[in-house]
GROMACS .gro file of C-alpha atoms in nm:
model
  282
    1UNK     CA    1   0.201   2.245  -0.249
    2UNK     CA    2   0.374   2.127  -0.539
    3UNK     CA    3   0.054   1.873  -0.796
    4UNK     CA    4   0.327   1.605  -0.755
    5UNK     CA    5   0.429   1.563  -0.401
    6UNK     CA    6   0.168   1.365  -0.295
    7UNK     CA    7   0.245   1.164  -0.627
    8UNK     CA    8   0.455   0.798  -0.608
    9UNK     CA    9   0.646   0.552  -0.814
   10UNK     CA   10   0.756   0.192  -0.682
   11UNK     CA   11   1.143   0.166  -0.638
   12UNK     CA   12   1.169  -0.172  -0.842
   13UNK     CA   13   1.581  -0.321  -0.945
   14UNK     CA   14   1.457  -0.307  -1.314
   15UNK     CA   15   1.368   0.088  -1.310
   16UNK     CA   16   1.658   0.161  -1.073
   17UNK     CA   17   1.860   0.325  -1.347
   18UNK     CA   18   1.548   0.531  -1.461
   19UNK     CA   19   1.456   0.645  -1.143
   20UNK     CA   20   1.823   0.796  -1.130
   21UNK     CA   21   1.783   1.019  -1.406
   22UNK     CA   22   1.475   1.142  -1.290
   23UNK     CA   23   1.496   1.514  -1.213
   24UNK     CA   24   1.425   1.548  -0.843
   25UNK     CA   25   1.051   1.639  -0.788
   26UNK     CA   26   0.940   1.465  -1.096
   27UNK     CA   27   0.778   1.240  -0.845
   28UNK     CA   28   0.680   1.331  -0.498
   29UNK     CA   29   0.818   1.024  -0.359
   30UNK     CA   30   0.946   0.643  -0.416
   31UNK     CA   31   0.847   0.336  -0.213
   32UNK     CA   32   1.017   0.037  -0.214
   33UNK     CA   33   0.995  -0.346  -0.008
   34UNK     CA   34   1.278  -0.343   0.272
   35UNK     CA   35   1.300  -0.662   0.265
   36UNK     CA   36   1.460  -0.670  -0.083
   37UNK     CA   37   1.684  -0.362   0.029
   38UNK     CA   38   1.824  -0.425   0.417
   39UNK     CA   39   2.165  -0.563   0.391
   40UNK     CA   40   2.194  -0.469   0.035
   41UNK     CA   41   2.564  -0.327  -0.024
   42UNK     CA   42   2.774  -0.185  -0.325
   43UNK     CA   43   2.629   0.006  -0.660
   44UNK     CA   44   2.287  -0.057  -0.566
   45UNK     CA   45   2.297   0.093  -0.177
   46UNK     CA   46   2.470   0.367  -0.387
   47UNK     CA   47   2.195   0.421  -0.582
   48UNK     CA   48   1.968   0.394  -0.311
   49UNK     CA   49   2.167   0.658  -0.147
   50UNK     CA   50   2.190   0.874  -0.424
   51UNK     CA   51   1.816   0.836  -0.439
   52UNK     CA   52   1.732   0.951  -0.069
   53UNK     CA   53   1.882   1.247  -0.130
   54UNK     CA   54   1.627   1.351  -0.396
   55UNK     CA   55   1.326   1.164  -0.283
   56UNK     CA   56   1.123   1.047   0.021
   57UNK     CA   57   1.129   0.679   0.125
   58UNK     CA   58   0.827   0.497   0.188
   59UNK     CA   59   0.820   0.146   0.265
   60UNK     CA   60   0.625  -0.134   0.202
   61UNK     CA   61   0.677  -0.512   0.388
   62UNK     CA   62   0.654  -0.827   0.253
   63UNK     CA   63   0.726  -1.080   0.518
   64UNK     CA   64   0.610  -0.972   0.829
   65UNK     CA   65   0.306  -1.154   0.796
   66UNK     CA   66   0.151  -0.967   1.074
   67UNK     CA   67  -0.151  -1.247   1.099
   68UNK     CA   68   0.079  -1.578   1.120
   69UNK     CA   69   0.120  -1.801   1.402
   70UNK     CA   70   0.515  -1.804   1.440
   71UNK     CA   71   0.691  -1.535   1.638
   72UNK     CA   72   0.841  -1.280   1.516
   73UNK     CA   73   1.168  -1.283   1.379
   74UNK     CA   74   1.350  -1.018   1.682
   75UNK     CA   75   1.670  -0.989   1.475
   76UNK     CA   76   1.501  -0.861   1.201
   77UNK     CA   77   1.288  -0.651   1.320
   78UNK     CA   78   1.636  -0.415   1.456
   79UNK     CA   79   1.751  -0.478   1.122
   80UNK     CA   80   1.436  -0.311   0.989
   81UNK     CA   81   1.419  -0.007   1.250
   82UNK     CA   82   1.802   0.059   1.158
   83UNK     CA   83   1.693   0.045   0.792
   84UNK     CA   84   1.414   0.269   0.836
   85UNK     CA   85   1.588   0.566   1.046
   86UNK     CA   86   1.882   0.555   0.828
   87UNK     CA   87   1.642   0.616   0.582
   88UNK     CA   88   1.456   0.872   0.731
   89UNK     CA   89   1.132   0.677   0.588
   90UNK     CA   90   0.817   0.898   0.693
   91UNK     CA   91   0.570   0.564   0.629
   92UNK     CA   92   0.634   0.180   0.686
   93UNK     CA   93   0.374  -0.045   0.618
   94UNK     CA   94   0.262  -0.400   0.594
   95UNK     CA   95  -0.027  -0.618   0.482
   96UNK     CA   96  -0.315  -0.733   0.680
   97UNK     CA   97  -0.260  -1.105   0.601
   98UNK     CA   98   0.007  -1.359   0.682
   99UNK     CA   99   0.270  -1.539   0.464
  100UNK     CA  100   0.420  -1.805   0.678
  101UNK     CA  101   0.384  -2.092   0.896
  102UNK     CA  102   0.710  -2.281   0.973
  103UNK     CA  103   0.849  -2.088   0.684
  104UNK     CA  104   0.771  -1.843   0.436
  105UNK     CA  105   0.486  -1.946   0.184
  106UNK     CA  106   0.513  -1.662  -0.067
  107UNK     CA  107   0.181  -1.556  -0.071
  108UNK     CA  108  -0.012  -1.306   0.106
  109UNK     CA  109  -0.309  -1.488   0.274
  110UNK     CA  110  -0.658  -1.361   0.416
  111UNK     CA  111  -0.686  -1.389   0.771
  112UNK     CA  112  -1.037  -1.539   0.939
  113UNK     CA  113  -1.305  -1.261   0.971
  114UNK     CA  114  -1.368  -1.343   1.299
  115UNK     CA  115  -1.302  -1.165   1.673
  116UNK     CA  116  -1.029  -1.398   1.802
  117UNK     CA  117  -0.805  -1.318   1.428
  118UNK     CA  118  -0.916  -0.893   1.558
  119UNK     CA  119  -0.749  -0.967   1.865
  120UNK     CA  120  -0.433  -1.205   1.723
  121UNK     CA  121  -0.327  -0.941   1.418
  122UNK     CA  122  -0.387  -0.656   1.646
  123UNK     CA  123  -0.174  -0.774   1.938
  124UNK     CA  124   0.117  -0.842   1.691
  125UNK     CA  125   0.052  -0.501   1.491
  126UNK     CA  126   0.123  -0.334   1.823
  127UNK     CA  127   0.432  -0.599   1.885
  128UNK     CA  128   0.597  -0.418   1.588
  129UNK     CA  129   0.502  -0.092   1.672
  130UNK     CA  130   0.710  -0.134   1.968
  131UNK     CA  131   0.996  -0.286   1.852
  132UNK     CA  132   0.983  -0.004   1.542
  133UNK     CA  133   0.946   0.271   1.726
  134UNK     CA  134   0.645   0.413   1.541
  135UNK     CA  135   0.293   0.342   1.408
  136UNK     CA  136   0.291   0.149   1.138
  137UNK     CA  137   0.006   0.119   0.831
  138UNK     CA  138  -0.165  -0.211   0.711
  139UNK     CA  139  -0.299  -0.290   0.342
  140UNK     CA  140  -0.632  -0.394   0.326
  141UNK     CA  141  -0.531  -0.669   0.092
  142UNK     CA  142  -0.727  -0.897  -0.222
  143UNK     CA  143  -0.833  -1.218  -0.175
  144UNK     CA  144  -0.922  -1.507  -0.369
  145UNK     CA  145  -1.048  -1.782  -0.127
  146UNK     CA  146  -1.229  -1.669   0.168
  147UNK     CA  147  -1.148  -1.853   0.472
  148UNK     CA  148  -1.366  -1.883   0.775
  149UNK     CA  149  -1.578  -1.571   0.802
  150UNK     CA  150  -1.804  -1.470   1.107
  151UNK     CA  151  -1.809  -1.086   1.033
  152UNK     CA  152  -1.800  -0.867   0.700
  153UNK     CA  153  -1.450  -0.782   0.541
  154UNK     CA  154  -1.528  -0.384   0.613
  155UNK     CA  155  -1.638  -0.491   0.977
  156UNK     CA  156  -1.312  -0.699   1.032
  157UNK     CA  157  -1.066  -0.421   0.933
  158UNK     CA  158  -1.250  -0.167   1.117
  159UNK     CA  159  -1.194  -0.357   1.440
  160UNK     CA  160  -0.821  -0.453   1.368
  161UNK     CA  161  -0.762  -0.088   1.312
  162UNK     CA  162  -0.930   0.006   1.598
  163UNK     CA  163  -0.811  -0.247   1.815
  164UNK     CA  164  -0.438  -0.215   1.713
  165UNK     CA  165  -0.447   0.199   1.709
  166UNK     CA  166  -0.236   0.170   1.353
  167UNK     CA  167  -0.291   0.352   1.043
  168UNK     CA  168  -0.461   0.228   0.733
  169UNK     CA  169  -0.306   0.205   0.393
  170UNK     CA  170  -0.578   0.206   0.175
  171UNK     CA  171  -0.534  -0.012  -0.174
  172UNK     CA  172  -0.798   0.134  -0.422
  173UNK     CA  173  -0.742  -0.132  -0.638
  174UNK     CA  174  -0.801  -0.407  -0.403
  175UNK     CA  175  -1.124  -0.282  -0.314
  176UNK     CA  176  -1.183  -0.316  -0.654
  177UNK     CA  177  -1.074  -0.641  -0.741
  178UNK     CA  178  -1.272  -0.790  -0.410
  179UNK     CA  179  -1.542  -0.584  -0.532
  180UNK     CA  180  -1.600  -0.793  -0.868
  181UNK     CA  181  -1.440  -1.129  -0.685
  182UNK     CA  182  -1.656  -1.141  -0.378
  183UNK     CA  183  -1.964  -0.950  -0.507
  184UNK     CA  184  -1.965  -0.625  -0.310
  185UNK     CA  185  -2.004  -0.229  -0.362
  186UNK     CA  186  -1.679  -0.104  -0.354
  187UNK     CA  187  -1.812   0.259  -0.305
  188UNK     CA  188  -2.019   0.142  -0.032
  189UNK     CA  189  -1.667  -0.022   0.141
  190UNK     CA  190  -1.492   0.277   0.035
  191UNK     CA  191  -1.715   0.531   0.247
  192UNK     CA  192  -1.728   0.261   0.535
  193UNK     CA  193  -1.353   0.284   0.595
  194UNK     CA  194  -1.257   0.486   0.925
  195UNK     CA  195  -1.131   0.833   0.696
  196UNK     CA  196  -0.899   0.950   0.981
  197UNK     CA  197  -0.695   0.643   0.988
  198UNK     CA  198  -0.578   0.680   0.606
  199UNK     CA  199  -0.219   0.723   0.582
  200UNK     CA  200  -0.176   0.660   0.258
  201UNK     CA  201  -0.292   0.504  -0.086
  202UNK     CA  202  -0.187   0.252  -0.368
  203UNK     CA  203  -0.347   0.211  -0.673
  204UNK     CA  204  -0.252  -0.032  -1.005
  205UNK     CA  205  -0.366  -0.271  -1.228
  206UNK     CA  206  -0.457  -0.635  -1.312
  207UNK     CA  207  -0.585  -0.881  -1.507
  208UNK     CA  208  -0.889  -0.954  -1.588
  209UNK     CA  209  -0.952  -1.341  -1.566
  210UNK     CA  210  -1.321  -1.376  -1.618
  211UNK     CA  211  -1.587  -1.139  -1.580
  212UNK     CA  212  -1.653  -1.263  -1.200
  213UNK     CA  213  -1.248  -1.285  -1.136
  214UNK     CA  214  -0.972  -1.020  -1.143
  215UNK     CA  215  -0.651  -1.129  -1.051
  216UNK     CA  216  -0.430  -0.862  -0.848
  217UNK     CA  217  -0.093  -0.815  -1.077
  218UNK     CA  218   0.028  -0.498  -1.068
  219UNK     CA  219   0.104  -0.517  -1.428
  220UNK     CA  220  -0.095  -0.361  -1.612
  221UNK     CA  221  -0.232   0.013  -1.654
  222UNK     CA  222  -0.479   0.143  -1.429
  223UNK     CA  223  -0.871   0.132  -1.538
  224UNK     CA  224  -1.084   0.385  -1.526
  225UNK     CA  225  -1.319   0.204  -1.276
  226UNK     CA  226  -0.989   0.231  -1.029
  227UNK     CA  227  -0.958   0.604  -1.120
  228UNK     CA  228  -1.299   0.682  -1.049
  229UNK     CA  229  -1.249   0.503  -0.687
  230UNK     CA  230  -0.987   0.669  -0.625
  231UNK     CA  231  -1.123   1.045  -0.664
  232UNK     CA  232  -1.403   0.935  -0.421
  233UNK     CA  233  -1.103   0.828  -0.215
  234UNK     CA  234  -1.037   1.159  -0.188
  235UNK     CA  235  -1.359   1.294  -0.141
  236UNK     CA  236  -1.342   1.076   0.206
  237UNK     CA  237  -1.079   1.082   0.317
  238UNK     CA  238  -0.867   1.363   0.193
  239UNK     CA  239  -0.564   1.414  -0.033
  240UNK     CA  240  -0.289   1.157   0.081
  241UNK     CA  241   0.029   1.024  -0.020
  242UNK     CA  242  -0.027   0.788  -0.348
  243UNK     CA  243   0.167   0.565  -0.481
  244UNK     CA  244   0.153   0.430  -0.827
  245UNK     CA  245   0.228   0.038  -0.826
  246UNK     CA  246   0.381  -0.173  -1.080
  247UNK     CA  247   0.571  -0.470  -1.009
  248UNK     CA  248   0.662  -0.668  -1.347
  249UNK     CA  249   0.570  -0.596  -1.698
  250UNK     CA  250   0.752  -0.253  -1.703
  251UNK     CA  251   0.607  -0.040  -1.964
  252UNK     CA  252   0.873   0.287  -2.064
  253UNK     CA  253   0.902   0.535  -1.807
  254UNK     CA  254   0.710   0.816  -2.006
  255UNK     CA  255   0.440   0.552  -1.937
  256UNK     CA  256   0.449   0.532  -1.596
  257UNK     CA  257   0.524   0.925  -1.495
  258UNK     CA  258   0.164   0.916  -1.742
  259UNK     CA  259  -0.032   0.738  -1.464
  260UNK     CA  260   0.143   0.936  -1.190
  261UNK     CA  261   0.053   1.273  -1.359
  262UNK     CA  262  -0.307   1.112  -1.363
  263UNK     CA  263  -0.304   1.090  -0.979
  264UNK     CA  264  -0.169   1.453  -0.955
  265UNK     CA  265  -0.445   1.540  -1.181
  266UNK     CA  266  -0.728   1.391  -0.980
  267UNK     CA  267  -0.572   1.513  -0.676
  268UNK     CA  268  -0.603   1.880  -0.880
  269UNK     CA  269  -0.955   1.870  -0.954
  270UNK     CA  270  -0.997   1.797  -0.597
  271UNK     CA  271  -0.853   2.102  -0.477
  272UNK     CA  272  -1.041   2.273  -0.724
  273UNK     CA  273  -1.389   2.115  -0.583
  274UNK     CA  274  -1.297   2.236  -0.241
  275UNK     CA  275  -1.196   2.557  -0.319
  276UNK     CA  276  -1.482   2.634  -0.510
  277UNK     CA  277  -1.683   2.534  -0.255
  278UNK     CA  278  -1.554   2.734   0.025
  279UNK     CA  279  -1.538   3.019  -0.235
  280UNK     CA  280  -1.935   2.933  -0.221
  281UNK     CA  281  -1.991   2.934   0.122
  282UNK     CA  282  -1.768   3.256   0.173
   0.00000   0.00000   0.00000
């Protein structure tokens, strides 16, 4: 296995032209928001094209919101499953929170910890597993304001991902972030997360507000709190799919390819544990 093809970069507009002189298998593969991309015609479904045929597509939803109270939009949801088959994507997935309530509200927003919000999210998780055709991955997501909360955050996505049979896209960074915001041990969350269920990983930066509150940005370089999480990420769960996020703030490429050779070398020194190990025990 090539030390970069579990390795990802975010297709964002602004690196679009960067990401097209990028020698295929200089990253293992791009991931990108459908929701900026379906219907999208002309130079830049070009470029998207031109893209495919050198990379995997992942993708990532923004407006689902799997945990709202509206119903889901039908038409878009065949506009997405055409998207992603045309695409060939091997991984959609979507965030555990809701963004809308008689209209979008731009914001991804924590659902209730409790066992009625279990069984709400999970029915409408498998909703859109239906009308997609395939099992679909959801973010545990960071979260300022807690709302209503009658079981633990690690408790509450256990049971959605139980109760919903989807896969888990496990944010290292957010753990981090609610970590320091909410006054938890992120290792301890970490090695309480169902391992089999990982699909996949994201990892990125922020800003640091105060020393009690980290605001999730995705624009800024990874720490090396995040890096350390994310090597016992995959001491749990295995080596997975990771994607490097950045969303604004766009540092020069060299920059970025930086971080995602970081991941590849984590993921390296990982192998390298294991095979020593069975070389051990042989």
């Amino acid at each position: 296995m090539d030390a970069l093809s579990l390795c990802g970069l975010g297709l964002r507009r602004p690196l679009l032209e960067e990401l097209l002189a990028l020698p295929a298998g200089r990253v293992g593969f791009l991931e990108l928001a459908p929701d900026n991309w379906i219907g999208v015609g002309g130079k830049r479904r070009e470029a998207l094209d031109a893209l495919r045929e050198r990379f995997p597509i992942f993708a990532h939803g923004l407006s689902l919101s799997l945990g709202g109270p509206e119903p889901f939009d039908t038409t878009y949801l065949k506009r997405l499953r055409g998207f992603l088959d045309a695409l060939g994507c091997p991984l959609y997935s979507e965030h555990l929170s809701y963004c809308s309530d008689e209209g979008q509200l731009y914001d991804l927003l924590p659902m209730p910890f409790t066992e009625e919000a279990v069984r709400h999210v999970a029915a409408r998780i498998g909703e859109v597993q239906d009308a997609l055709g395939r099992r679909i991955a959801i973010e545990n997501i960071s979260y300022y304001a807690a709302p209503y909360q009658a079981m633990a955050e690690i408790d509450f996505l256990r049971a959605v991902l139980d109760e919903a049979d989807c896969d888990l896209l496990l944010d290292v960074n957010n753990i981090h972030v609610n970590s320091v915001n909410h006054g938890y041990d992120a290792l301890a969350f970490l090695r309480a997360l169902p391992a089999e269920r990982v699909a996949s990983l994201h990892v990125a930066g922020h800003y640091v507000e105060a020393p009690d509150l980290i605001i999730d940005t995705h624009g800024a370089a990874v720490i090396d709190p995040v890096w350390a999480l994310l090597d016992a990420a995959y001491a749990h769960c295995g080596l997975k799919p990771t994607l490097l996020e950045r969303d604004f703030n766009f540092p020069p490429m060299a920059e970025l390819l930086a971080e995602v050779d970081r991941i590849a070398a984590i993921q390296g020194a990982h192998r390298e544990r294991i095979e020593t190990a069975h070389a051990r025990c042989a």
